[in-house]
Amino acid sequence: MADFEVPELQEIPVIPKLKEGAMAHSSPFISKEQFQIPLGYPGELVENWEEKVYEKMDDLRKRYRSFQVYLDACVKCGACTDKCHYYLGTSDPKNMPVARQDLLRKVYRGKFTAAGKFWTKLGMPWMVGAAEMTKELLDEWYSYFHQCSQCRRCSVYCPYGIDTAEISMAAREIMDSVGVGQKYCNEIIGKVFKIGNNLGLPQPALVDTLEGLEEEVQEDTGVAVKFPLDVKGADILLVTPSADFFAEPHVDGLIGYAKVFHETGASWTMSSHASEAGNFGMFIGSYENMRRVSRRIREAAIELGVKRIVFGECGHAWRIAYSFLNTLAGPWDFLDPNYPVPQHICEYTYDAIQAGKLKFDKSQNDWRTMTFHDSCNVARASRMGPKPGGQFEIPRAVIKAVCNNFHDMPAETIGEATFCCGGGGGLLTDDLMEIRVKGAKPRAEALKSVVEEQGVTHMAAICAICKSQFTKVLPYYGFTMDQIVSVHQLVGDAIVLTKSDSDE
Amino acid sequence: MGIEVNGKVLETDEEGYLANLNEWTPEVATAMAKEEDVDLTENHWEVINFLREYYEEYQIAPAVRVLTKAIGKKLGPDKGNSKYLYELFPYGPGKQACKYAGLPKPTGCV
C-alpha cells in the first residue's frame, strides 16, 4: 500500500530513538510562477536571495514582536522534544519542535544578535549556534517547515510559551518572498481569489451540487430542507469549507447544518463569493493574503445584508474567525449585536438544543460508538461559548445529545493536549503522504485504544482537513476510511424533522 | 514529465495530470490506467465520460454526491455509492478518475 515503512502502532506511546535524517527527503512540490504571482510573490528563486531572506526576517521581527521574542527566548530545555506528532511518528530529530525552530533561529542569531554577529565576523558562528544562510539550509527549511502542521501542541508544553506555528509560518513567508513557495497552498489561495473557494467550485457548480442535496434529503426524509445560496436579506450567512460541498464525510455535515437551520426555522444562506471558510493565507504566514481571503466574507455579508455569520466545521477557519476576523475584516458593526461575531455551527446547534428547539431520535446513532477528535486549531487557538474550555465541551455536548454511546480517547491525547490529525497547516497534499501517515500515528494509537477497550466504532471531527486526512490515512493503520465522520452528520442522522414546508 | 500516447509525448504535471486538458483522447485514459495496472472496463468509462461531461459544463469535477447519484442512475442503485467508486478507482474516484479523464486534480481540504 505504501512505498515507505508504515510505523507499527504501540500500546503505550514510546519516545522513539533518534533516526537522523529519516525525513530529510520529504519535500512538497514547489510552486510555479503561475501560482506565485497572484499572491504577490516572485515566480522563482530571486537573485541575491540570501540578502532578501535577511531583509524579510528583519521585516517580520519588526512587524511581529512575538516572532522576535520566540527567537530570543528559547533556552533549549527540551520540554517540546517529544510533543510533536511528526517526531513521534518519524523519529527524525529535526522534527523536534526546538530543532525545527533552530533551522531559522540560528540564522536569526547570526544576523540579529550581538554575540552572533561577533562570532560570525570571526568566521566561527557555530560558537553561539549561529549560521549563515546557504542553499542547503534553504532546502532544509523547505523540507522541515513543511513537516510542521502548525498545530501548536509543543507550545502547550513550552515553559516560555513559544509558538512553533508562528516560526513555521514566518519561515514559509520568508521562503515565499524569495520565490520558493509550496504548490499546494499557493495554488489554492489563488483559486479563492479567482473563484471564491479552495476547490475552485464556480457558482453554477455550487447551485447544481446544492440542488442535488435538496433532492437527496427530500428523498430520504420526505421534508423539503433547503440549501440556500446567495439569498439576499437572509439573517444568517453560513461560511463553510468548500470540502463540505464536495467530499465525504464532509457533505453529511453540511446536510446536518441544513437540517438544524430548517428545524430552528432560521433564515439562512450560503454565499458563492465567500464559499470557503478555510484560509490558507495563515498556513503560509501571509497577513496580506489572509486578509484578502477574509475580506471576501465581509463583502458577502454586506452584499447579502445578513445579520449574523456562522462558521461550519473547519478547524483553521475557526481559529481565524474567532481570533483574527475583526482585525482582518472588521468592524462588524452592521451585524446584529445580540449574537457573537462570528458563531460556530456547534454553538448554534448547542444553543438550539438548550432552548429545546431540536428533537432527536438518538437510537438512529445506536449502531455507532463514538469518540471525538479535538481539532488542533479549535482546541488550542479558539474557544466556543462563554466559558473557558467551551471548545471541548460544546462539541461533546452536541454529540452526546444525539448519540447514546460516547467514549473519550486517553486524556493526554485530547483537549488542549490533542494530537493533530497529521494533515493540517498546508500538509494535506498527496506529495506529503509519508509525513501525513507517520504524523497520524499518535492519534491512531489513541483511537486504537478506545476501539479495543471501549468498542468505539467511529471518530467525529469538526475540521475539513481532519476529515480528509483521516479518510486517507486511517486505512494505513488497519481502520476503514468511513470510521471518520462529521459531528453534524451525527446530528443530521438523529434529528427529527417536525417542520414541513407549510410551517415555514 | 509526460505520458506517451500513440507515439506522442503529452505534457503532464508532477503528479501525472494532463497539462493541457484539450489534448485528452480516450487513449490517454488507457495509457494512464496501464501505468497503474488498471484495466479500464465499461464501468470505468461510464465514470470517466460523466466526469468529462460535467467538467465541460461546470469547469470543475463533480462533487462526490453528484457523481455517485449520476453513476447510480447509469449503472444501477447498488453502484451509486463511493464504496463502489473506490473499488473502481482505489486511489480515490476524485483523484484517480479525474486524472484518467484529463481533468485537473481537485484541490483544497479534500
Coordinates of C-alpha atoms in Angstrom, one line a residue:
Chain A
M1 CA 0.0 0.0 0.0
A2 CA 2.8 2.4 0.8
D3 CA 6.2 2.9 -0.7
F4 CA 7.6 3.7 2.8
E5 CA 7.5 1.9 6.1
V6 CA 4.3 2.4 7.9
P7 CA 5.0 2.7 11.7
E8 CA 3.7 0.0 13.9
L9 CA 1.1 1.2 16.5
Q10 CA 2.2 0.8 20.1
E11 CA 0.0 0.3 23.1
I12 CA 2.0 2.6 25.3
P13 CA 3.4 5.5 23.4
V14 CA 7.2 5.3 23.3
I15 CA 9.5 8.1 22.7
P16 CA 11.4 6.9 19.7
K17 CA 15.1 6.5 19.3
L18 CA 16.6 9.1 17.0
K19 CA 16.9 8.4 13.3
E20 CA 18.9 11.3 12.0
G21 CA 17.8 12.4 8.5
A22 CA 14.9 10.0 8.5
M23 CA 12.6 12.5 6.7
A24 CA 15.2 14.7 5.0
H25 CA 13.9 13.6 1.7
S26 CA 10.4 14.8 2.4
S27 CA 9.6 18.0 0.4
P28 CA 6.4 19.1 -1.2
F29 CA 6.1 20.3 -4.9
I30 CA 7.4 23.7 -5.4
S31 CA 5.0 26.4 -6.5
K32 CA 5.3 27.6 -10.1
E33 CA 5.3 31.2 -11.3
Q34 CA 1.6 31.0 -12.2
F35 CA 0.7 30.3 -8.6
Q36 CA 3.2 32.7 -7.1
I37 CA 2.5 35.9 -9.0
P38 CA -1.3 36.2 -8.0
L39 CA -0.2 36.1 -4.3
G40 CA 2.4 38.8 -4.8
Y41 CA 5.5 36.6 -4.7
P42 CA 8.3 36.2 -7.2
G43 CA 7.9 33.3 -9.6
E44 CA 11.2 31.6 -8.8
L45 CA 14.2 31.9 -6.5
V46 CA 15.3 35.5 -6.8
E47 CA 18.9 36.7 -7.3
N48 CA 20.6 37.8 -4.2
W49 CA 18.1 35.7 -2.3
E50 CA 20.3 35.4 0.8
E51 CA 20.2 39.1 1.4
K52 CA 16.4 39.1 0.8
V53 CA 16.0 36.4 3.4
Y54 CA 17.7 38.5 6.0
E55 CA 15.7 41.6 4.9
K56 CA 12.4 39.7 5.2
M57 CA 13.4 38.3 8.6
D58 CA 14.2 41.8 9.7
D59 CA 10.9 43.0 8.5
L60 CA 9.0 40.2 10.3
R61 CA 10.8 40.7 13.6
K62 CA 9.8 44.3 13.5
R63 CA 6.2 43.7 12.4
Y64 CA 5.6 40.9 14.9
R65 CA 7.2 41.4 18.3
S66 CA 6.2 37.8 19.2
F67 CA 8.4 36.4 16.4
Q68 CA 11.5 38.0 17.9
V69 CA 10.6 37.1 21.4
Y70 CA 10.2 33.5 20.4
L71 CA 13.5 33.5 18.6
D72 CA 15.3 35.1 21.6
A73 CA 13.5 33.2 24.4
C74 CA 14.3 29.5 23.8
V75 CA 16.7 28.0 26.3
K76 CA 16.6 24.6 24.7
C77 CA 15.2 23.0 27.8
G78 CA 13.8 20.1 25.7
A79 CA 10.2 20.2 27.0
C80 CA 8.9 20.2 23.5
T81 CA 11.0 17.4 22.0
D82 CA 8.6 14.5 22.4
K83 CA 5.4 16.5 22.0
C84 CA 5.3 16.7 18.2
H85 CA 3.3 14.0 16.4
Y86 CA 5.8 14.2 13.4
Y87 CA 8.7 13.5 15.7
L88 CA 6.8 10.7 17.4
G89 CA 5.9 9.2 14.0
T90 CA 9.2 9.7 12.2
S91 CA 12.0 9.6 14.8
D92 CA 13.7 12.4 12.9
P93 CA 15.3 14.7 15.4
K94 CA 14.7 17.7 13.2
N95 CA 11.0 17.1 13.8
M96 CA 11.6 18.0 17.4
P97 CA 10.0 21.5 17.6
V98 CA 13.1 23.0 19.1
A99 CA 15.3 21.6 16.3
R100 CA 12.9 22.7 13.6
Q101 CA 12.8 26.2 15.0
D102 CA 16.5 26.2 15.2
L103 CA 16.8 25.9 11.5
L104 CA 15.6 29.5 11.4
R105 CA 16.7 30.6 14.9
K106 CA 20.4 30.0 14.0
V107 CA 20.2 32.4 11.0
Y108 CA 18.4 35.0 13.2
R109 CA 21.1 34.6 15.8
G110 CA 23.9 35.2 13.4
K111 CA 22.4 38.2 11.8
F112 CA 20.5 40.0 14.6
T113 CA 22.2 39.3 17.9
A114 CA 25.4 40.8 19.2
A115 CA 27.0 37.5 20.1
G116 CA 26.0 36.0 16.7
K117 CA 27.4 39.0 14.8
F118 CA 30.6 38.9 16.7
W119 CA 31.3 35.3 16.1
T120 CA 30.2 35.4 12.5
K121 CA 32.7 38.1 11.9
L122 CA 35.4 35.9 13.3
G123 CA 34.2 33.1 11.0
M124 CA 33.0 31.0 13.9
P125 CA 29.3 31.4 14.0
W126 CA 28.8 27.9 15.4
M127 CA 30.4 29.1 18.7
V128 CA 27.0 30.5 19.6
G129 CA 24.8 28.2 17.5
A130 CA 24.5 30.7 14.7
A131 CA 24.7 30.1 11.0
E132 CA 24.6 31.9 7.7
M133 CA 22.0 31.3 5.0
T134 CA 23.0 28.7 2.4
K135 CA 21.1 27.0 -0.4
E136 CA 21.5 23.8 1.6
L137 CA 19.9 25.4 4.6
L138 CA 17.1 26.9 2.5
D139 CA 16.3 23.4 1.2
E140 CA 16.3 22.1 4.7
W141 CA 13.8 24.9 5.7
Y142 CA 11.6 23.9 2.8
S143 CA 11.6 20.3 3.9
Y144 CA 11.2 20.6 7.6
F145 CA 8.9 23.7 7.7
H146 CA 6.6 21.6 5.6
Q147 CA 6.7 18.9 8.3
C148 CA 5.0 21.1 10.8
S149 CA 1.3 21.3 10.8
Q150 CA 1.3 24.5 12.9
C151 CA -0.9 22.6 15.5
R152 CA 0.8 24.2 18.5
R153 CA 0.8 21.1 20.7
C154 CA 4.5 21.8 21.5
S155 CA 3.6 25.3 22.6
V156 CA 1.3 24.0 25.3
Y157 CA 4.3 22.3 27.0
C158 CA 6.9 25.1 26.4
P159 CA 7.6 26.9 29.6
Y160 CA 8.1 30.1 27.7
G161 CA 5.0 29.7 25.5
I162 CA 7.0 29.7 22.3
D163 CA 4.6 29.2 19.4
T164 CA 6.3 27.0 16.9
A165 CA 3.5 27.5 14.5
E166 CA 4.4 31.2 14.2
I167 CA 8.0 30.3 13.4
S168 CA 6.9 27.9 10.7
M169 CA 4.6 30.5 9.3
A170 CA 7.4 33.0 9.3
A171 CA 9.7 30.6 7.6
R172 CA 7.2 29.9 4.8
E173 CA 6.5 33.7 4.4
I174 CA 10.3 34.3 4.1
M175 CA 10.6 31.5 1.5
D176 CA 7.6 32.8 -0.5
S177 CA 9.1 36.2 -0.5
V178 CA 12.3 34.9 -2.2
G179 CA 10.3 32.8 -4.7
V180 CA 10.2 29.4 -3.0
G181 CA 6.5 28.7 -2.4
Q182 CA 4.6 25.5 -1.9
K183 CA 2.4 24.5 -4.8
Y184 CA -0.5 23.1 -2.7
C185 CA -1.1 26.2 -0.6
N186 CA -0.4 28.8 -3.2
E187 CA -2.4 27.3 -6.0
I188 CA -5.3 27.0 -3.6
I189 CA -5.1 30.6 -2.4
G190 CA -5.1 31.7 -6.0
K191 CA -8.3 29.8 -6.6
V192 CA -10.0 31.6 -3.7
F193 CA -9.1 34.9 -5.2
K194 CA -10.3 33.8 -8.7
I195 CA -13.3 31.7 -7.9
G196 CA -14.1 32.0 -4.2
N197 CA -13.1 28.7 -2.7
N198 CA -10.2 26.3 -2.3
L199 CA -11.7 23.7 -4.7
G200 CA -12.4 26.2 -7.5
L201 CA -16.2 25.4 -7.5
P202 CA -17.8 28.1 -9.6
Q203 CA -21.3 29.4 -8.7
P204 CA -23.2 27.2 -11.2
A205 CA -21.5 24.1 -9.9
L206 CA -22.5 25.1 -6.3
V207 CA -26.1 25.6 -7.4
D208 CA -26.1 22.1 -9.1
T209 CA -24.5 20.5 -6.1
L210 CA -26.9 22.1 -3.6
E211 CA -29.9 21.2 -5.7
G212 CA -28.8 17.6 -5.7
L213 CA -28.5 17.7 -1.9
E214 CA -32.0 19.1 -1.6
E215 CA -33.3 16.3 -3.7
E216 CA -31.4 13.7 -1.7
V217 CA -32.7 15.0 1.7
Q218 CA -36.2 15.2 0.3
E219 CA -36.0 11.6 -0.9
D220 CA -34.6 10.4 2.5
T221 CA -36.9 12.3 4.8
G222 CA -39.8 13.5 2.8
V223 CA -39.1 17.0 4.0
A224 CA -38.0 19.9 1.8
V225 CA -34.9 21.0 3.6
K226 CA -33.4 23.9 1.7
F227 CA -29.7 24.6 0.9
P228 CA -30.0 28.4 0.0
L229 CA -27.2 30.1 -1.9
D230 CA -26.8 33.9 -2.4
V231 CA -30.1 34.8 -0.9
K232 CA -30.3 38.5 -0.2
G233 CA -31.9 39.5 3.1
A234 CA -31.3 36.2 4.9
D235 CA -30.5 36.5 8.6
I236 CA -27.6 34.1 8.8
L237 CA -24.6 33.7 6.4
L238 CA -23.1 30.3 6.7
V239 CA -19.4 30.2 5.8
T240 CA -18.2 26.6 5.5
P241 CA -15.2 24.8 3.9
S242 CA -15.8 24.1 0.3
A243 CA -14.9 20.4 1.1
D244 CA -18.4 20.4 2.7
F245 CA -19.9 20.7 -0.8
F246 CA -17.5 18.2 -2.4
A247 CA -16.3 15.4 -0.3
E248 CA -17.4 12.7 2.1
P249 CA -17.9 12.7 5.1
H250 CA -17.9 16.5 4.9
V251 CA -21.1 16.7 2.9
D252 CA -23.0 14.8 5.6
G253 CA -22.0 17.5 8.0
L254 CA -23.4 20.1 5.6
I255 CA -26.7 18.2 5.4
G256 CA -26.7 18.2 9.3
Y257 CA -26.3 22.0 9.4
A258 CA -29.1 22.4 6.9
K259 CA -31.4 20.2 8.9
V260 CA -30.6 22.2 12.1
F261 CA -31.3 25.5 10.3
H262 CA -34.5 24.1 8.9
E263 CA -35.7 22.8 12.3
T264 CA -34.9 26.1 14.1
G265 CA -36.8 27.9 11.4
A266 CA -33.7 30.1 10.6
S267 CA -33.5 32.3 7.6
W268 CA -30.0 31.5 6.3
T269 CA -27.9 31.4 3.2
M270 CA -24.5 30.4 1.9
S271 CA -22.5 32.7 -0.5
S272 CA -20.8 31.8 -3.7
H273 CA -18.5 34.8 -3.2
A274 CA -17.4 33.6 0.2
S275 CA -17.8 29.9 -0.4
E276 CA -14.8 29.0 1.7
A277 CA -14.3 29.1 5.4
G278 CA -10.7 27.9 5.3
N279 CA -7.9 30.4 4.9
F280 CA -4.6 29.1 3.6
G281 CA -3.1 32.5 4.0
M282 CA -2.4 31.6 7.6
F283 CA -0.5 28.5 6.6
I284 CA 2.0 30.5 4.6
G285 CA 2.2 33.2 7.3
S286 CA 1.0 35.9 5.0
Y287 CA -1.0 38.6 6.7
E288 CA -1.8 40.2 3.3
N289 CA -3.1 37.0 1.7
M290 CA -5.0 36.0 4.9
R291 CA -6.7 39.4 4.8
R292 CA -7.6 39.2 1.2
V293 CA -9.3 35.8 1.8
S294 CA -11.1 37.1 4.9
R295 CA -12.3 40.3 3.2
R296 CA -14.5 38.1 0.9
I297 CA -16.6 37.2 3.9
R298 CA -17.1 40.8 4.7
E299 CA -18.0 41.6 1.1
A300 CA -20.5 38.7 1.0
A301 CA -22.1 39.7 4.4
I302 CA -22.6 43.3 3.2
E303 CA -23.8 42.3 -0.3
L304 CA -26.4 39.8 1.1
G305 CA -27.4 42.1 4.0
V306 CA -27.1 39.4 6.7
K307 CA -27.4 39.9 10.4
R308 CA -25.2 37.1 11.7
I309 CA -22.3 34.9 10.5
V310 CA -22.0 31.3 11.4
F311 CA -19.0 29.1 10.5
G312 CA -19.2 25.5 9.5
E313 CA -16.9 22.7 10.7
C314 CA -13.5 23.9 9.8
G315 CA -10.6 24.0 12.2
H316 CA -8.2 26.7 10.9
A317 CA -11.2 28.7 9.8
W318 CA -12.4 28.8 13.3
R319 CA -9.1 29.9 14.7
I320 CA -9.1 32.8 12.2
A321 CA -12.7 33.5 12.7
Y322 CA -12.6 33.5 16.5
S323 CA -9.2 35.2 16.9
F324 CA -8.5 37.4 14.0
L325 CA -11.6 38.2 12.0
N326 CA -12.3 41.6 13.5
T327 CA -8.7 42.7 12.7
L328 CA -8.7 41.2 9.2
A329 CA -12.2 42.1 8.0
G330 CA -14.0 44.1 10.7
P331 CA -15.5 46.2 12.0
W332 CA -18.7 44.1 12.1
D333 CA -20.9 46.9 13.4
F334 CA -23.5 46.2 10.8
L335 CA -24.3 42.8 12.2
D336 CA -26.8 42.1 15.0
P337 CA -25.1 42.8 18.3
N338 CA -27.2 40.3 20.1
Y339 CA -25.1 37.5 18.7
P340 CA -21.3 36.8 18.9
V341 CA -19.4 37.6 15.7
P342 CA -18.9 35.0 14.4
Q343 CA -20.6 31.9 15.8
H344 CA -19.6 28.3 15.3
I345 CA -22.2 25.9 14.0
C346 CA -21.6 23.8 17.1
E347 CA -22.5 26.8 19.3
Y348 CA -25.6 27.4 17.2
T349 CA -26.7 23.8 17.4
Y350 CA -25.9 23.6 21.1
D351 CA -27.9 26.8 21.9
A352 CA -30.8 25.3 19.9
I353 CA -30.6 22.1 21.9
Q354 CA -30.5 24.1 25.2
A355 CA -33.6 26.1 24.1
G356 CA -35.5 22.8 23.4
K357 CA -35.8 23.7 19.7
L358 CA -34.5 20.3 18.4
K359 CA -35.8 16.8 18.8
F360 CA -33.7 13.8 18.4
D361 CA -34.1 10.1 18.0
K362 CA -30.8 9.1 19.4
S363 CA -31.4 5.4 18.6
Q364 CA -30.6 6.3 15.0
N365 CA -27.0 6.5 16.0
D366 CA -27.0 3.4 18.2
W367 CA -25.1 1.4 15.7
R368 CA -22.2 3.7 16.3
T369 CA -20.0 4.1 19.4
M370 CA -18.4 7.5 19.1
T371 CA -15.2 9.2 20.1
F372 CA -14.3 12.8 19.3
H373 CA -11.0 14.1 17.8
D374 CA -10.3 17.7 19.0
S375 CA -9.0 19.6 16.0
C376 CA -5.8 21.3 16.9
N377 CA -6.7 24.9 15.9
V378 CA -10.1 24.7 17.6
A379 CA -8.6 23.2 20.7
R380 CA -5.5 25.4 21.1
A381 CA -6.4 28.7 19.4
S382 CA -10.0 29.4 19.9
R383 CA -13.0 28.9 22.2
M384 CA -16.7 28.3 21.9
G385 CA -19.4 29.6 24.2
P386 CA -19.0 31.9 27.2
K387 CA -16.8 29.6 29.3
P388 CA -13.1 28.6 29.1
G389 CA -12.9 25.1 27.6
G390 CA -16.2 25.5 25.8
Q391 CA -14.4 24.4 22.6
F392 CA -14.0 21.0 24.2
E393 CA -17.3 20.8 26.0
I394 CA -19.7 22.1 23.3
P395 CA -18.9 19.7 20.5
R396 CA -19.0 16.8 23.0
A397 CA -22.3 18.0 24.4
V398 CA -23.7 18.1 20.9
I399 CA -22.5 14.6 20.2
K400 CA -23.9 13.3 23.5
A401 CA -27.3 14.9 22.8
V402 CA -27.6 12.9 19.6
C403 CA -25.7 9.6 20.4
N404 CA -26.1 7.2 23.2
N405 CA -22.6 5.8 23.0
F406 CA -19.6 8.0 23.6
H407 CA -16.1 7.5 25.0
D408 CA -13.2 9.9 25.0
M409 CA -9.7 8.9 24.0
P410 CA -6.9 9.0 26.6
A411 CA -6.8 12.4 28.3
E412 CA -3.2 13.1 27.2
T413 CA -4.4 12.9 23.6
I414 CA -7.4 15.1 23.7
G415 CA -8.5 18.6 24.8
E416 CA -5.6 21.1 24.7
A417 CA -3.2 18.1 24.5
T418 CA -4.9 16.8 21.4
F419 CA -2.7 15.3 18.7
C420 CA -3.0 16.9 15.2
C421 CA -4.5 14.7 12.5
G422 CA -1.2 15.0 10.7
G423 CA -2.6 16.8 7.7
G424 CA -3.1 20.4 8.9
G425 CA -1.2 23.6 8.1
G426 CA -0.9 23.0 4.4
L427 CA 0.3 19.4 4.5
L428 CA -2.9 17.8 3.2
T429 CA -1.4 17.0 -0.2
D430 CA -0.5 13.7 -1.8
D431 CA 3.1 14.7 -2.3
L432 CA 3.4 14.7 1.5
M433 CA 1.7 11.3 2.1
E434 CA 4.6 9.8 4.0
I435 CA 4.8 12.5 6.6
R436 CA 1.0 12.6 6.8
V437 CA 0.7 8.9 7.5
K438 CA 3.6 8.9 10.1
G439 CA 2.2 12.1 11.7
A440 CA -1.1 10.4 12.3
K441 CA 0.5 7.6 14.3
P442 CA -0.2 9.1 17.8
R443 CA -3.8 9.8 17.0
A444 CA -4.2 6.3 15.5
E445 CA -2.7 4.8 18.7
A446 CA -5.2 6.7 20.9
L447 CA -8.0 5.7 18.6
K448 CA -6.9 2.0 18.7
S449 CA -7.0 2.0 22.5
V450 CA -10.7 3.1 22.6
V451 CA -11.6 0.8 19.7
E452 CA -10.2 -2.1 21.6
E453 CA -11.2 -1.2 25.1
Q454 CA -14.5 0.6 24.7
G455 CA -15.7 -0.7 21.4
V456 CA -15.6 2.6 19.7
T457 CA -16.6 2.4 16.0
H458 CA -16.4 5.9 14.8
M459 CA -14.5 9.1 15.4
A460 CA -16.1 12.5 14.8
A461 CA -14.3 15.7 13.9
I462 CA -15.2 19.4 13.2
C463 CA -12.5 20.1 10.6
A464 CA -12.5 19.5 6.9
I465 CA -8.7 18.8 6.9
C466 CA -9.0 16.3 9.8
K467 CA -11.9 14.5 8.0
S468 CA -10.0 14.2 4.7
Q469 CA -6.7 13.3 6.3
F470 CA -8.2 10.5 8.4
T471 CA -10.2 9.2 5.4
K472 CA -6.9 8.8 3.6
V473 CA -4.5 7.7 6.4
L474 CA -6.6 5.6 8.8
P475 CA -6.6 2.7 6.4
Y476 CA -2.7 2.5 6.7
Y477 CA -3.3 1.6 10.3
G478 CA -5.9 -1.0 9.8
F479 CA -9.0 1.2 10.2
T480 CA -11.5 1.9 7.4
M481 CA -12.0 5.2 5.7
D482 CA -15.6 5.6 6.8
Q483 CA -14.7 5.5 10.5
I484 CA -14.3 9.2 10.5
V485 CA -17.5 11.3 10.5
S486 CA -18.7 14.9 10.8
V487 CA -20.2 16.0 14.1
H488 CA -23.2 17.4 12.2
Q489 CA -23.6 14.1 10.4
L490 CA -24.5 12.6 13.7
V491 CA -26.8 15.5 14.4
G492 CA -28.4 15.1 10.9
D493 CA -28.9 11.4 11.3
A494 CA -30.7 11.7 14.7
I495 CA -32.7 14.9 14.2
V496 CA -36.5 14.5 14.0
L497 CA -37.8 16.9 11.3
T498 CA -41.0 18.2 12.6
K499 CA -41.5 21.2 10.4
S500 CA -42.9 20.6 7.0
D501 CA -42.7 23.2 4.2
S502 CA -46.0 24.8 5.2
D503 CA -44.7 25.5 8.6
E504 CA -42.0 27.8 7.3
Chain B
M1 CA 7.0 14.9 -17.1
G2 CA 4.9 13.4 -19.8
I3 CA 2.9 10.5 -21.0
E4 CA 3.4 8.7 -24.3
V5 CA 0.2 8.2 -26.3
N6 CA 0.3 6.9 -29.9
G7 CA 4.0 7.8 -30.1
K8 CA 3.4 11.4 -29.0
V9 CA 4.5 12.6 -25.6
L10 CA 1.9 14.7 -23.8
E11 CA 2.9 17.1 -21.1
T12 CA 1.7 16.2 -17.5
D13 CA 2.2 17.9 -14.1
E14 CA 4.2 16.5 -11.2
E15 CA 1.5 14.0 -10.4
G16 CA 0.8 12.8 -13.9
Y17 CA -2.3 15.0 -14.6
L18 CA -2.6 16.2 -18.1
A19 CA -1.1 19.7 -18.5
N20 CA -3.3 20.7 -21.5
L21 CA -6.9 19.5 -21.0
N22 CA -7.7 19.7 -24.7
E23 CA -5.1 17.1 -25.6
W24 CA -7.2 14.4 -24.0
T25 CA -8.3 11.4 -26.0
P26 CA -9.6 8.1 -24.8
E27 CA -6.2 6.7 -25.5
V28 CA -4.8 9.0 -22.8
A29 CA -7.0 7.4 -20.2
T30 CA -6.0 3.9 -21.4
A31 CA -2.3 4.8 -21.2
M32 CA -2.6 6.3 -17.7
A33 CA -4.5 3.3 -16.5
K34 CA -2.0 1.0 -17.9
E35 CA 0.8 2.7 -16.0
E36 CA -1.1 2.0 -12.8
D37 CA -2.0 -1.6 -13.8
V38 CA -5.7 -0.8 -14.1
D39 CA -7.8 -2.4 -16.8
L40 CA -10.5 0.0 -17.9
T41 CA -13.9 -1.7 -18.0
E42 CA -17.1 -0.3 -19.3
N43 CA -18.0 0.9 -15.9
H44 CA -14.7 2.8 -15.6
W45 CA -15.6 4.5 -18.8
E46 CA -19.1 5.5 -17.5
V47 CA -17.3 7.4 -14.7
I48 CA -14.7 8.9 -17.0
N49 CA -17.3 10.0 -19.5
F50 CA -19.5 11.5 -16.9
L51 CA -16.6 13.4 -15.4
R52 CA -15.7 14.9 -18.8
E53 CA -19.3 15.9 -19.5
Y54 CA -19.7 17.5 -16.1
Y55 CA -16.4 19.3 -16.4
E56 CA -17.3 20.6 -19.8
E57 CA -20.4 22.2 -18.3
Y58 CA -19.1 23.4 -14.9
Q59 CA -15.3 23.7 -15.2
I60 CA -14.9 21.5 -12.1
A61 CA -15.1 17.9 -11.3
P62 CA -18.5 16.9 -9.8
A63 CA -18.9 16.7 -6.0
V64 CA -18.9 13.1 -4.7
R65 CA -22.7 13.1 -4.2
V66 CA -23.3 14.4 -7.7
L67 CA -21.0 11.7 -9.1
T68 CA -22.5 8.8 -7.0
K69 CA -26.0 9.9 -8.0
A70 CA -25.2 10.0 -11.7
I71 CA -23.4 6.7 -11.6
G72 CA -26.3 5.1 -9.7
K73 CA -28.6 6.2 -12.4
K74 CA -26.4 4.8 -15.2
L75 CA -25.2 1.6 -13.6
G76 CA -27.9 0.8 -11.0
P77 CA -28.6 1.9 -7.5
D78 CA -26.3 -0.6 -5.9
K79 CA -23.4 1.1 -7.7
G80 CA -24.3 4.6 -6.8
N81 CA -22.1 4.9 -3.8
S82 CA -18.5 5.8 -3.0
K83 CA -17.6 2.3 -1.9
Y84 CA -18.2 1.1 -5.4
L85 CA -16.3 4.0 -6.9
Y86 CA -13.4 3.2 -4.7
E87 CA -13.5 -0.4 -6.0
L88 CA -13.2 1.0 -9.5
F89 CA -10.6 3.7 -8.6
P90 CA -8.7 2.6 -5.5
Y91 CA -6.7 5.8 -5.2
G92 CA -10.0 7.7 -4.9
P93 CA -12.6 8.4 -7.6
G94 CA -12.0 12.2 -7.1
K95 CA -8.3 12.0 -7.9
Q96 CA -7.6 8.9 -9.9
A97 CA -10.7 9.1 -12.1
C98 CA -10.1 12.8 -12.7
K99 CA -6.6 12.0 -13.9
Y100 CA -7.7 9.4 -16.4
A101 CA -10.4 11.8 -17.6
G102 CA -7.8 14.5 -18.2
L103 CA -9.3 16.8 -15.6
P104 CA -7.1 18.8 -13.2
K105 CA -6.7 17.4 -9.7
P106 CA -9.3 18.6 -7.2
T107 CA -7.5 20.9 -4.6
G108 CA -8.4 22.0 -1.1
C109 CA -9.3 20.2 2.0
V110 CA -10.2 17.0 0.1

